[in-house]
Amino acid sequence: MLKSTNSNGVSVYQVSGTNVARSLPDWIARKRKKALRYDVDYQNRVELIQDFEFSEASNKIRVTNDGQYVMATGTYKPQIHVYEFSNLAIKFSRHTDAENVDFTLLSDDWTKSIHLQNDRSLEFQIKGERYYKTRIPKYGRCLAYNDVSCDLYVGASSDEVFRLNLERGRYMRPFTIESNGGVNSIDINKLHGLVSMGLDDGTVEFWDPRAKQRVIKAVINDGSGAKGEITCVKFRRDALSFACGTSNGVSLLYDLRNSKPLITKDQGYGFGIKDIIWLDNTGAEVNNDLILTSDKKIAKIWNRNTGKPFAAMEPSVDINDVEYVPNSGMFFMATESIPMHTYYIPALGPAPKWCSFLDNITEELEEKPSDTVYSNYRFITRDDVKKLNIEQLVGTRLMKAYMHGYFINTELYDKVKLIANPTALEDEREREVKKRIEKERESRTRTAGAVTDTKIKVNKSIVGHLEKKFGSNVAENVVNDERFKEMFEDPAFQVDESNLDYQQINSGTALGGLKPLTAAEESDEERLEEEKNDEMSLDEQDEEGNEEDSEDEKAKMEAEEARKEKIRKRLLKREHERKLEEERKRKYLSHLKTLGGVTELDKGLTENKKKNLSFAEQVAIQRKKNQKEKMKKKNVRIHKAPSGAAEITFIPRGKSKKTRSSDENLQGKKKQIYEGRRRASKNTFRGM
C-alpha cells in the first residue's frame, strides 16, 4: 500500500522513504518477530528500487540525460551509488576519500562525472575508477559545466569563481566578483550562455563567458525585511525567465527585461531555498506553468503566474536535494535519513516507463479508496456482525476486538458478505446506474446552492429542522457540503425515527417535537396570551380613535405608543421573570433530589396537590421538614448549602467530674478506688 496525501484535489503518493509503511495493530507487530511471512506490511510493500538508501544520509541525486540511470552521493562512509532503472536495482557503489558537496554529469549516462569534495578537491570519475583528482584554493560550494566552451565553474567561499577548462586541461583566469563573501549557486542558460551567480551579500551577478566580464549586478529584495543570501539560482529553458531563492525562504521569479520580480512566493518556514525546478517538460500539457521550490522542510509545487499552490511533498526528515524525472510525475529526494525518498503525483504526469505499474496501483486506490484502518483488514461494528450472521467467529483469531467493533480479514469479509447477500454486486450496480441516470436528468439551470426536493431524497425532516433552527442558508450549506451530501441522497443513511433507541435519545422528536407543559407553565402561557390579546384590542381601539379624532392625531399617537411600549416592557419583564423562576425551580429540585428530599416530599403530597402548589409553598414545606429533622438532634444544627455541602454546628459537652471523699483529697493514694479490681502486687497487706 502507498502512503498518500491529498491537498487541493491532487493526490501525492510516497513510494519509498521513511514512514511509508501503514500503521499496524499491536497483535500484528508481535507476530512480525516470529516470521516474516506473517508480516502484512512486508507482503504489501512496494519496493520501487532495491537498496535505494545510504548508511546514514544522502547528499545529492541526479538523473542521467538518457533517463536510464540515477546517481546519488551520501555518507557514511562517503559513497557514490548508481542505480539502473531497467533492473530496478543498484548497479554499483563506490567509496570516496571525502564527503561529496556537489557533482555534475558530463556524459548522457553515468560514465563521466565530476565530484566536488569537502576537502577542497575535485574528483573525475569514469567507468571503472577515479580518473583524476585536483585541488582548488578555497572550499567549494557549487559546480556548473558549460558544454559549449568546456569550462567547469566552481563557486567557493571567496571572491573568485574558479574556471577549469577540460579541453586544455588547465585552470583559466577566474571570474572576480564584487563581494567579500562567496558564491552559493551557479547556473548557465543553454540558449544565450549567460552565467548567473548567487552571492552571500544578497545579489546576483550575470557574466558573459564569451567576453569574460560582468554584464550586470542585480540587488534582490525579497521583502522579508531581513538581509539574506541568494542560495539558489535557476534559468528556465527559454531565454528570458529567471528564478532565485533567498536564505529567508522566499522565491522570486523575474523577466530579464524587468528589474522588478513578476511574483514573490514565501515558502513559509524561514529556511533557505535549496532547489528550484521549472516543470516545463511534464507529461501533462495543462501543467506547463508550474514550478517547484524546496527548502529543508518541504517541497512546494505552485503556479508561476498566479502563485496558487498545486501540491506539496513534506517528508518527516530534512531535505538535502530534489531531482525531477523528466516527462513524468515522479520526484527523487536526498534526505537526512537512511532511505532516499520517492514521490509520485499522477496529476502532474504519468509514471516513467520503467515503473508503469505505479499507474495501475494509483488508479485502483483512487477508484476504490480504502475504508479500513489497517492494510488487509476491515473494521466492522457489532451490527454488521449480526447482519452477516458471524457471531460464532467472535473471540476467535479471525476477528480481533477493537473499540466498538472488530477487525476482520478483507478476503474473509468479502466471502461472508457474498454468502449473506448473493445479489449485493448486482444491487450495487443497479444503484450506481440509477444514480448516474438521475444525475443526467437534473436540470442544468438549477443553481448549485439550491435546496430542492429532488436533491433531498432522504432525511427531509432533518433539513426542515435545520431550516427552522438555523435558517435556510445553513441548511443549504449542509446539504451541498461534500462531507454530508450522501446523508441526504443515499438511502443507506436514512434515519429510522420509529426505532426505540432513537425515540429515547430524541424524545422531543419522537413526540412530534412537542413536550408536555406543567401546570405553572400552562397558567403562565394563558396569562401571556390574555395580555397579548389585550394589547391587540388596545391597538384596534387606537386605530378607531385615530379615525374619529383626526385633529389630535399626533398627540394621541405619541401617548398610545408610549403606553404600548410600557405594556411590551411589562410583558418582556414577566417573561424574563418566568424564565428565572423556572431556572430557580429546576436548580432547587435538582438540589433536593441530590439530598434525597424529593422522595420525602412526594410521600407527603398527592399528585393533584403537587400541581397546585407554587414554588414558594414547596420551599416552605421543605424548610419545615428540615427544621423537624434538626429538632431531633439536641445541640446540633445542620445547614445545607445549594451546592450539596453541609455545615454542622454543635456545642461540645465535657464529662461530669466525680467528687472525691475527704480521704482521697489527701496526698497519695491510701486504697484502691475501684473495688473488686485485682491488685498487681503480690503483697495483699498493701493498702489495708
XYZ file of C-alpha atoms in Angstrom:
688
model
C 0.000 0.000 0.000
C 1.174 3.532 -0.764
C 1.112 6.376 1.704
C -0.757 9.279 0.144
C -1.772 12.832 0.968
C -4.391 14.929 -0.762
C -4.460 18.710 -0.996
C -6.401 20.852 -3.472
C -7.752 17.660 -5.012
C -4.231 16.480 -6.015
C -3.015 13.121 -4.686
C 0.661 12.797 -3.744
C 1.920 9.224 -3.226
C 5.079 8.444 -1.279
C 6.559 5.336 -2.880
C 9.704 4.981 -0.771
C 11.337 6.648 2.203
C 10.708 6.951 5.915
C 7.272 6.214 7.385
C 5.843 4.778 4.178
C 4.528 1.632 5.904
C 0.945 1.841 7.077
C 0.273 1.615 10.793
C -0.254 -1.902 12.128
C -2.019 -3.062 15.274
C -0.022 -4.446 18.192
C -1.091 -8.034 17.612
C 0.489 -7.942 14.159
C 3.681 -6.277 15.420
C 4.280 -9.154 17.830
C 3.963 -11.733 15.083
C 6.424 -9.846 12.909
C 9.282 -11.050 15.088
C 8.259 -14.680 14.715
C 8.100 -14.985 10.955
C 8.382 -12.542 8.062
C 5.728 -14.362 6.085
C 3.112 -13.297 8.614
C 4.086 -9.622 8.295
C 1.228 -7.989 6.372
C 3.217 -4.797 5.885
C 6.060 -6.754 4.282
C 3.681 -8.647 1.992
C 2.075 -5.423 0.727
C 5.263 -3.393 0.366
C 6.137 -1.562 -2.863
C 9.917 -1.647 -3.279
C 10.481 0.506 -6.341
C 14.309 0.315 -6.469
C 16.257 -2.164 -4.368
C 18.799 -0.771 -1.879
C 17.715 2.798 -2.625
C 19.465 4.072 0.516
C 22.726 5.014 2.224
C 24.215 4.026 5.564
C 23.381 7.368 7.191
C 22.214 10.122 4.830
C 22.209 11.188 1.181
C 23.574 14.481 -0.139
C 22.868 14.890 -3.868
C 20.922 12.969 -6.503
C 20.840 13.338 -10.313
C 19.046 11.553 -13.155
C 21.133 10.978 -16.283
C 20.219 12.697 -19.529
C 19.257 9.428 -21.212
C 16.791 8.682 -18.390
C 18.183 5.193 -17.729
C 20.194 5.740 -14.539
C 20.239 7.782 -11.373
C 23.409 8.713 -9.479
C 23.409 9.660 -5.799
C 26.051 10.523 -3.225
C 25.840 10.039 0.509
C 27.554 9.175 3.748
C 28.743 7.325 5.968
C 31.282 6.201 4.667
C 31.284 8.678 1.744
C 29.898 6.752 -1.219
C 28.648 7.045 -4.782
C 25.681 4.880 -5.831
C 24.437 4.325 -9.372
C 21.008 2.704 -9.896
C 19.796 1.205 -13.165
C 16.110 1.716 -13.955
C 15.842 -1.270 -16.279
C 16.727 -3.655 -13.428
C 15.214 -1.545 -10.625
C 18.344 -2.222 -8.571
C 21.706 -0.758 -7.700
C 24.374 -1.087 -10.425
C 27.426 -0.393 -8.264
C 28.618 1.554 -5.227
C 31.956 3.308 -4.944
C 33.639 4.831 -1.887
C 35.470 8.171 -1.871
C 38.025 9.766 0.422
C 35.879 12.772 1.394
C 32.210 13.650 1.585
C 30.567 14.954 -1.548
C 29.358 18.575 -1.709
C 28.080 18.694 -5.288
C 28.532 16.812 -8.542
C 27.613 17.120 -12.205
C 27.341 14.631 -15.074
C 29.450 15.253 -18.188
C 28.003 12.476 -20.368
C 24.486 11.401 -21.200
C 24.905 8.365 -18.969
C 26.779 7.849 -15.694
C 30.223 7.074 -17.148
C 31.715 10.594 -16.785
C 31.132 12.759 -13.716
C 32.890 15.427 -11.650
C 32.545 15.492 -7.861
C 33.308 18.438 -5.582
C 34.532 17.186 -2.188
C 34.571 18.961 1.173
C 38.421 18.725 1.356
C 38.872 21.271 -1.497
C 39.315 18.559 -4.106
C 37.765 17.777 -7.487
C 37.415 14.121 -8.442
C 36.880 12.960 -12.035
C 35.071 9.628 -12.051
C 34.913 7.394 -15.131
C 33.502 3.976 -15.865
C 35.945 1.869 -13.937
C 37.612 4.080 -11.336
C 38.666 7.545 -10.273
C 40.403 9.063 -13.290
C 41.950 12.231 -11.855
C 41.967 14.363 -8.705
C 42.903 18.013 -8.298
C 42.556 20.668 -5.619
C 41.200 24.225 -5.577
C 42.461 27.109 -3.396
C 39.228 27.572 -1.412
C 36.448 25.320 -0.122
C 33.978 24.764 -2.929
C 30.186 25.178 -2.691
C 28.710 24.520 -6.156
C 29.507 23.304 -9.669
C 28.335 24.170 -13.188
C 29.597 22.881 -16.547
C 29.448 24.876 -19.791
C 29.424 22.302 -22.575
C 29.962 24.988 -25.254
C 33.352 26.202 -24.014
C 34.173 23.047 -21.946
C 34.630 25.260 -18.882
C 33.890 23.996 -15.392
C 32.829 26.792 -12.989
C 33.457 26.204 -9.289
C 31.852 28.552 -6.759
C 33.726 28.772 -3.473
C 33.938 30.735 -0.242
C 35.935 33.540 -1.825
C 35.503 36.440 -4.229
C 36.593 34.301 -7.189
C 34.834 31.749 -9.363
C 37.430 29.214 -10.496
C 37.414 28.121 -14.137
C 38.839 24.769 -15.204
C 38.968 24.180 -18.961
C 38.575 20.461 -19.603
C 39.687 20.728 -23.245
C 43.047 22.307 -22.411
C 43.338 20.574 -19.055
C 44.333 23.640 -17.026
C 42.892 26.422 -14.912
C 41.902 29.666 -16.606
C 41.737 33.155 -15.157
C 38.935 33.169 -12.551
C 35.917 35.465 -12.541
C 36.312 38.075 -9.799
C 33.021 39.061 -8.202
C 32.184 42.246 -6.317
C 31.601 40.624 -2.945
C 33.641 39.729 0.105
C 31.591 36.601 0.664
C 31.242 33.588 -1.554
C 29.182 32.064 -4.349
C 26.352 29.781 -3.269
C 24.845 28.781 -6.616
C 25.723 28.908 -10.332
C 23.513 28.269 -13.354
C 24.018 28.623 -17.120
C 21.361 29.457 -19.697
C 21.503 26.927 -22.534
C 20.283 29.400 -25.193
C 22.421 32.530 -24.864
C 25.068 31.199 -22.455
C 24.610 33.822 -19.733
C 26.052 32.701 -16.374
C 24.217 33.670 -13.156
C 25.827 33.574 -9.700
C 24.017 33.869 -6.359
C 26.177 35.625 -3.762
C 26.305 35.898 0.014
C 25.534 39.632 0.030
C 22.042 39.121 -1.438
C 22.925 39.995 -5.038
C 23.054 38.115 -8.343
C 25.809 38.725 -10.918
C 25.365 37.884 -14.593
C 28.537 37.155 -16.618
C 29.092 36.741 -20.337
C 31.518 33.793 -20.819
C 32.459 34.998 -24.302
C 33.598 38.455 -23.165
C 34.847 37.147 -19.786
C 33.274 40.097 -17.997
C 30.316 41.031 -15.866
C 27.125 42.118 -17.624
C 25.118 43.399 -14.663
C 24.766 43.014 -10.915
C 21.202 42.830 -9.540
C 20.256 43.519 -5.916
C 17.493 41.156 -4.781
C 14.957 42.417 -2.246
C 12.733 39.571 -1.033
C 10.505 41.863 1.052
C 11.113 39.985 4.309
C 12.817 42.944 5.954
C 15.940 40.924 6.784
C 19.126 40.852 4.742
C 19.609 37.415 3.272
C 21.817 35.442 0.940
C 20.996 34.134 -2.526
C 21.071 30.377 -2.012
C 19.748 29.166 -5.395
C 19.538 30.499 -8.971
C 17.880 28.813 -11.933
C 17.225 29.724 -15.591
C 14.215 28.446 -17.488
C 14.582 26.726 -20.852
C 13.587 29.960 -22.577
C 15.910 32.949 -22.825
C 14.166 35.415 -20.502
C 12.771 33.675 -17.400
C 14.917 33.541 -14.275
C 14.270 32.461 -10.671
C 16.230 32.807 -7.461
C 15.766 31.831 -3.828
C 16.982 33.514 -0.665
C 18.088 32.272 2.743
C 14.837 33.677 4.214
C 12.751 31.098 2.354
C 11.480 33.446 -0.387
C 11.464 32.613 -4.103
C 11.364 35.354 -6.758
C 10.585 34.991 -10.475
C 11.996 37.556 -12.932
C 11.820 38.537 -16.538
C 15.351 39.572 -17.557
C 13.893 42.662 -19.220
C 12.431 43.950 -15.943
C 14.177 44.741 -12.665
C 11.058 44.055 -10.587
C 10.006 40.470 -9.815
C 6.953 39.075 -11.562
C 5.890 37.145 -8.473
C 7.240 36.528 -4.982
C 6.490 33.320 -3.096
C 7.252 32.730 0.572
C 7.956 29.122 1.482
C 6.536 29.716 4.971
C 9.195 28.138 7.204
C 12.025 30.664 7.024
C 14.650 28.162 5.784
C 16.900 28.798 2.806
C 15.784 27.689 -0.657
C 17.750 24.618 -1.775
C 16.277 23.772 -5.199
C 14.223 25.449 -7.916
C 12.876 23.311 -10.781
C 10.913 24.666 -13.755
C 8.359 21.944 -14.560
C 8.152 22.565 -18.309
C 8.692 19.013 -19.542
C 5.871 17.274 -17.700
C 3.676 14.705 -19.350
C 0.517 16.802 -18.874
C 0.148 19.824 -21.122
C -2.029 21.737 -18.649
C 0.783 21.832 -16.080
C 3.398 23.744 -18.086
C 3.096 26.785 -15.810
C 4.228 25.004 -12.645
C 7.432 25.456 -10.689
C 8.926 23.611 -7.698
C 10.734 25.292 -4.825
C 12.090 23.404 -1.838
C 13.819 24.092 1.439
C 14.939 21.562 4.028
C 11.370 21.196 5.352
C 9.041 20.972 2.365
C 8.954 20.962 -1.439
C 6.089 23.012 -2.888
C 4.715 22.999 -6.422
C 2.811 26.130 -7.424
C 1.677 28.111 -10.450
C 4.342 30.551 -11.607
C 1.755 33.005 -12.982
C -0.690 33.228 -10.065
C 1.237 31.746 -7.129
C -1.622 29.314 -6.423
C -0.373 26.118 -4.712
C -0.700 22.886 -6.669
C 0.835 20.170 -4.457
C 3.398 19.694 -1.698
C 5.800 16.982 -0.566
C 6.768 17.081 3.104
C 8.871 14.188 4.432
C 9.456 13.650 8.140
C 13.204 14.357 7.755
C 15.233 17.241 6.354
C 15.609 17.565 2.584
C 19.082 17.911 1.024
C 18.275 17.755 -2.697
C 15.325 17.234 -5.065
C 15.510 15.739 -8.561
C 12.706 15.540 -11.122
C 12.301 12.656 -13.579
C 11.504 14.323 -16.949
C 8.189 13.671 -18.713
C 6.620 12.060 -15.651
C 5.149 12.861 -12.244
C 7.992 11.321 -10.201
C 10.475 13.031 -7.880
C 13.553 11.754 -6.012
C 14.740 13.266 -2.736
C 18.092 13.049 -0.972
C 17.350 13.449 2.734
C 18.865 13.189 6.206
C 17.685 9.597 6.580
C 18.885 6.165 5.553
C 16.374 5.593 2.702
C 16.042 8.091 -0.122
C 12.509 9.295 -0.831
C 10.424 8.794 -3.953
C 7.185 10.689 -4.631
C 4.682 10.219 -7.438
C 1.997 12.754 -8.451
C -0.358 11.311 -11.117
C -1.927 14.732 -11.827
C 1.486 16.070 -12.852
C 2.275 13.332 -15.363
C 2.334 9.567 -15.942
C 4.718 7.181 -14.272
C 8.035 6.529 -16.086
C 8.139 3.573 -18.461
C 10.403 1.562 -16.173
C 7.743 1.642 -13.383
C 4.480 1.875 -15.340
C 2.837 -0.429 -12.793
C 2.513 2.574 -10.476
C -0.279 3.909 -12.673
C -2.321 0.747 -12.141
C -1.797 0.889 -8.367
C -2.751 4.540 -8.053
C -5.800 4.145 -10.294
C -7.125 1.367 -8.079
C -6.502 3.434 -4.963
C -8.352 6.434 -6.416
C -11.300 4.406 -7.724
C -11.696 2.335 -4.564
C -10.480 4.367 -1.602
C -9.736 2.189 1.382
C -12.129 2.496 4.314
C -10.008 0.334 6.585
C -7.607 1.478 9.258
C -5.031 -1.268 8.668
C -3.939 -2.887 5.435
C -5.719 -6.139 4.511
C -8.168 -5.682 7.402
C -11.608 -4.156 7.544
C -13.352 -2.703 10.575
C -16.941 -3.812 11.202
C -19.354 -2.954 14.014
C -21.450 -5.294 16.131
C -24.493 -4.561 13.971
C -22.534 -5.674 10.908
C -21.673 -8.905 12.713
C -25.377 -9.603 13.284
C -26.289 -8.786 9.688
C -23.591 -11.079 8.323
C -24.545 -13.813 10.826
C -20.983 -14.429 12.014
C -21.482 -14.215 15.780
C -19.777 -17.582 16.122
C -16.479 -16.032 14.974
C -16.379 -13.552 17.862
C -13.491 -14.444 20.168
C -11.566 -16.421 17.543
C -8.414 -15.499 15.651
C -10.452 -14.466 12.638
C -11.947 -11.442 14.429
C -9.960 -9.101 16.630
C -11.935 -6.939 19.052
C -11.154 -3.247 18.752
C -13.103 -0.398 20.433
C -16.800 -0.764 19.476
C -16.272 -3.401 16.772
C -13.916 -5.931 15.271
C -11.181 -6.253 12.663
C -11.724 -8.954 10.066
C -9.636 -10.035 7.097
C -10.762 -8.347 3.883
C -10.934 -11.581 1.875
C -12.964 -13.287 4.580
C -15.292 -10.271 4.766
C -15.917 -10.369 1.017
C -16.734 -14.090 1.132
C -19.077 -13.743 4.115
C -20.808 -10.746 2.572
C -21.339 -12.635 -0.678
C -22.856 -15.576 1.224
C -25.134 -13.328 3.283
C -26.297 -11.342 0.248
C -25.581 -13.064 -3.089
C -27.136 -10.217 -5.085
C -25.055 -7.482 -3.448
C -22.963 -6.797 -6.556
C -25.991 -6.618 -8.804
C -27.803 -4.315 -6.376
C -24.786 -2.056 -6.158
C -24.552 -1.914 -9.927
C -28.243 -1.050 -10.245
C -27.919 1.717 -7.649
C -24.912 3.162 -9.448
C -26.697 3.110 -12.816
C -29.794 4.705 -11.307
C -27.688 7.344 -9.625
C -25.989 8.299 -12.885
C -29.284 8.429 -14.771
C -30.827 10.711 -12.149
C -27.771 12.915 -12.264
C -28.117 13.327 -16.025
C -31.813 14.136 -15.705
C -31.183 17.065 -13.391
C -31.813 20.457 -14.900
C -28.752 22.364 -15.998
C -30.318 25.682 -14.987
C -30.652 24.695 -11.341
C -28.300 26.587 -9.081
C -25.661 24.652 -7.207
C -26.695 26.010 -3.822
C -30.460 25.455 -4.051
C -32.095 23.070 -1.617
C -34.725 21.283 -3.680
C -36.840 18.210 -3.103
C -35.106 16.345 -5.937
C -31.733 16.819 -4.276
C -33.005 15.817 -0.822
C -34.125 12.224 -1.199
C -33.804 11.065 2.419
C -33.855 12.707 5.861
C -36.067 15.622 4.786
C -37.153 16.128 8.395
C -33.560 16.877 9.375
C -33.331 19.552 6.674
C -36.590 21.080 7.902
C -35.273 21.131 11.452
C -32.064 22.851 10.280
C -34.028 25.483 8.349
C -36.289 26.149 11.339
C -33.486 26.365 13.892
C -30.541 27.872 11.958
C -32.059 29.321 8.791
C -32.157 28.331 5.139
C -28.555 29.383 4.464
C -27.157 26.912 6.979
C -29.399 24.157 5.626
C -28.205 24.841 2.070
C -24.562 24.716 3.142
C -25.081 21.401 4.930
C -26.938 19.788 2.023
C -24.392 20.980 -0.563
C -21.368 20.092 1.567
C -19.401 17.176 0.145
C -18.991 15.672 3.614
C -22.753 15.408 4.289
C -24.115 15.130 0.739
C -24.633 11.357 0.886
C -26.651 11.721 4.085
C -29.479 13.311 2.050
C -29.053 11.277 -1.159
C -28.091 7.718 -0.209
C -30.964 5.615 1.247
C -28.401 3.763 3.370
C -28.176 6.868 5.592
C -31.941 7.064 6.243
C -32.667 7.792 9.926
C -35.259 5.397 11.384
C -37.348 7.612 13.668
C -39.526 4.670 14.720
C -36.563 2.985 16.384
C -36.892 2.725 20.176
C -33.305 3.856 20.794
C -33.840 6.906 18.599
C -37.051 7.807 20.447
C -35.341 7.524 23.830
C -32.452 9.753 22.788
C -34.660 12.242 20.913
C -37.846 12.155 22.977
C -38.964 15.570 21.741
C -38.646 14.496 18.108
C -40.436 11.200 18.702
C -43.432 13.084 20.160
C -43.671 15.363 17.158
C -41.343 17.994 18.583
C -43.768 18.935 21.439
C -43.157 18.468 25.159
C -45.949 18.484 27.814
C -46.162 21.646 29.915
C -46.504 21.779 33.678
C -49.448 23.456 35.426
C -47.387 26.542 36.242
C -46.176 26.809 32.627
C -49.733 26.411 31.313
C -51.001 29.172 33.609
C -48.130 31.443 32.551
C -48.859 30.752 28.892
C -52.553 31.562 29.385
C -51.698 34.801 31.181
C -49.333 35.840 28.396
C -51.951 35.078 25.764
C -54.533 37.201 27.593
C -52.108 40.110 27.842
C -51.268 39.822 24.146
C -54.990 39.812 23.314
C -55.455 42.904 25.489
C -52.626 44.553 23.622
C -54.227 43.698 20.271
C -57.574 45.075 21.409
C -55.845 48.241 22.564
C -54.269 48.562 19.124
C -57.676 48.179 17.456
C -59.216 50.789 19.750
C -56.338 53.113 18.994
C -56.940 52.776 15.268
C -60.705 53.560 15.658
C -59.984 56.545 17.878
C -57.475 57.874 15.404
C -60.024 57.754 12.618
C -62.616 59.689 14.673
C -60.328 62.293 16.198
C -58.102 63.355 13.362
C -57.304 66.732 14.923
C -55.264 65.389 17.901
C -53.727 62.561 15.908
C -50.083 63.280 16.655
C -50.569 63.741 20.390
C -52.678 60.628 20.732
C -50.228 58.593 18.661
C -47.334 59.536 20.899
C -49.312 58.772 24.048
C -50.544 55.451 22.740
C -47.083 54.495 21.520
C -45.695 55.207 24.974
C -48.475 53.145 26.558
C -47.902 50.239 24.186
C -44.180 50.387 24.807
C -44.872 50.233 28.534
C -47.084 47.181 28.049
C -44.426 45.483 25.921
C -41.763 46.112 28.550
C -44.085 44.688 31.208
C -44.669 41.579 29.104
C -40.951 41.136 28.482
C -40.265 41.587 32.176
C -42.866 38.978 33.119
C -41.475 36.585 30.532
C -37.988 37.099 31.917
C -39.204 36.585 35.492
C -40.969 33.412 34.433
C -37.787 32.016 32.893
C -35.795 32.920 36.007
C -38.424 31.267 38.196
C -38.268 28.110 36.095
C -34.468 28.088 36.282
C -34.517 28.513 40.079
C -37.115 25.792 40.355
C -35.052 23.418 38.233
C -31.897 24.040 40.235
C -33.699 23.662 43.554
C -35.415 20.447 42.546
C -32.123 19.003 41.353
C -30.615 20.003 44.681
C -33.451 18.338 46.594
C -33.022 15.237 44.524
C -29.336 15.165 45.394
C -30.118 15.460 49.138
C -32.940 12.926 48.989
C -35.673 15.466 49.807
C -37.756 14.895 46.724
C -38.698 11.379 47.823
C -39.981 12.611 51.198
C -41.909 15.416 49.510
C -43.588 13.002 47.138
C -44.678 10.767 50.033
C -46.458 13.627 51.845
C -48.327 15.089 48.895
C -50.625 13.646 46.272
C -50.227 14.300 42.561
C -53.065 16.851 42.456
C -51.744 18.824 45.410
C -48.259 18.972 43.911
C -49.594 20.529 40.730
C -51.482 23.216 42.679
C -48.596 24.090 44.992
C -46.437 27.011 43.987
C -42.701 27.009 44.136
C -42.642 29.156 47.311
C -45.032 26.769 49.108
C -42.851 23.799 48.235
C -39.805 25.631 49.610
C -41.685 26.390 52.862
C -42.699 22.730 53.267
C -39.150 21.603 52.745
C -37.848 24.101 55.296
C -40.328 22.826 57.889
C -39.189 19.265 57.247
C -35.578 20.324 57.681
C -36.410 22.072 60.967
C -38.114 18.941 62.283
C -35.052 16.919 61.470
C -32.878 19.439 63.304
C -35.081 19.247 66.425
C -34.481 15.533 66.657
C -30.832 16.077 67.380
C -30.044 18.040 70.529
C -27.487 20.837 70.333
C -26.802 20.029 66.683
C -27.611 22.254 63.734
C -27.154 21.266 60.104
C -27.107 23.886 57.370
C -27.240 22.527 53.814
C -25.853 24.711 51.028
C -27.311 24.729 47.482
C -24.106 23.137 46.140
C -24.733 20.000 48.218
C -22.292 20.710 51.054
C -23.486 20.576 54.685
C -22.337 22.687 57.653
C -22.727 21.051 61.100
C -22.699 23.177 64.291
C -22.719 21.636 67.789
C -21.860 22.567 71.392
C -19.276 20.242 72.910
C -20.091 18.946 76.402
C -17.447 17.528 78.726
C -17.882 14.607 81.097
C -19.099 15.344 84.648
C -16.394 15.166 87.275
C -16.926 12.864 90.247
C -16.419 14.287 93.739
C -13.807 12.664 95.826
C -14.042 11.800 99.510
C -12.072 13.553 102.197
C -9.601 10.688 102.286
C -8.931 10.904 98.580
C -8.162 14.616 98.818
C -5.118 13.766 100.867
C -1.770 13.445 99.186
C -1.148 9.951 97.894
C -3.453 7.005 97.371
C -4.448 5.131 100.502
C -6.559 2.381 98.983
C -7.847 1.087 95.652
C -10.583 3.265 94.233
C -12.446 0.575 92.315
C -13.434 -2.313 94.487
C -13.114 -5.769 93.028
C -10.082 -4.864 90.906
C -7.256 -7.366 91.022
C -4.106 -5.991 92.626
C -0.965 -6.082 90.557
C 1.249 -6.529 93.642
C 1.523 -9.821 95.497
C 1.547 -8.007 98.846
C -2.043 -8.352 99.958
C -1.406 -6.273 103.092
C -0.605 -3.283 100.988
C -3.350 -0.731 101.071
C -5.099 -2.218 104.121
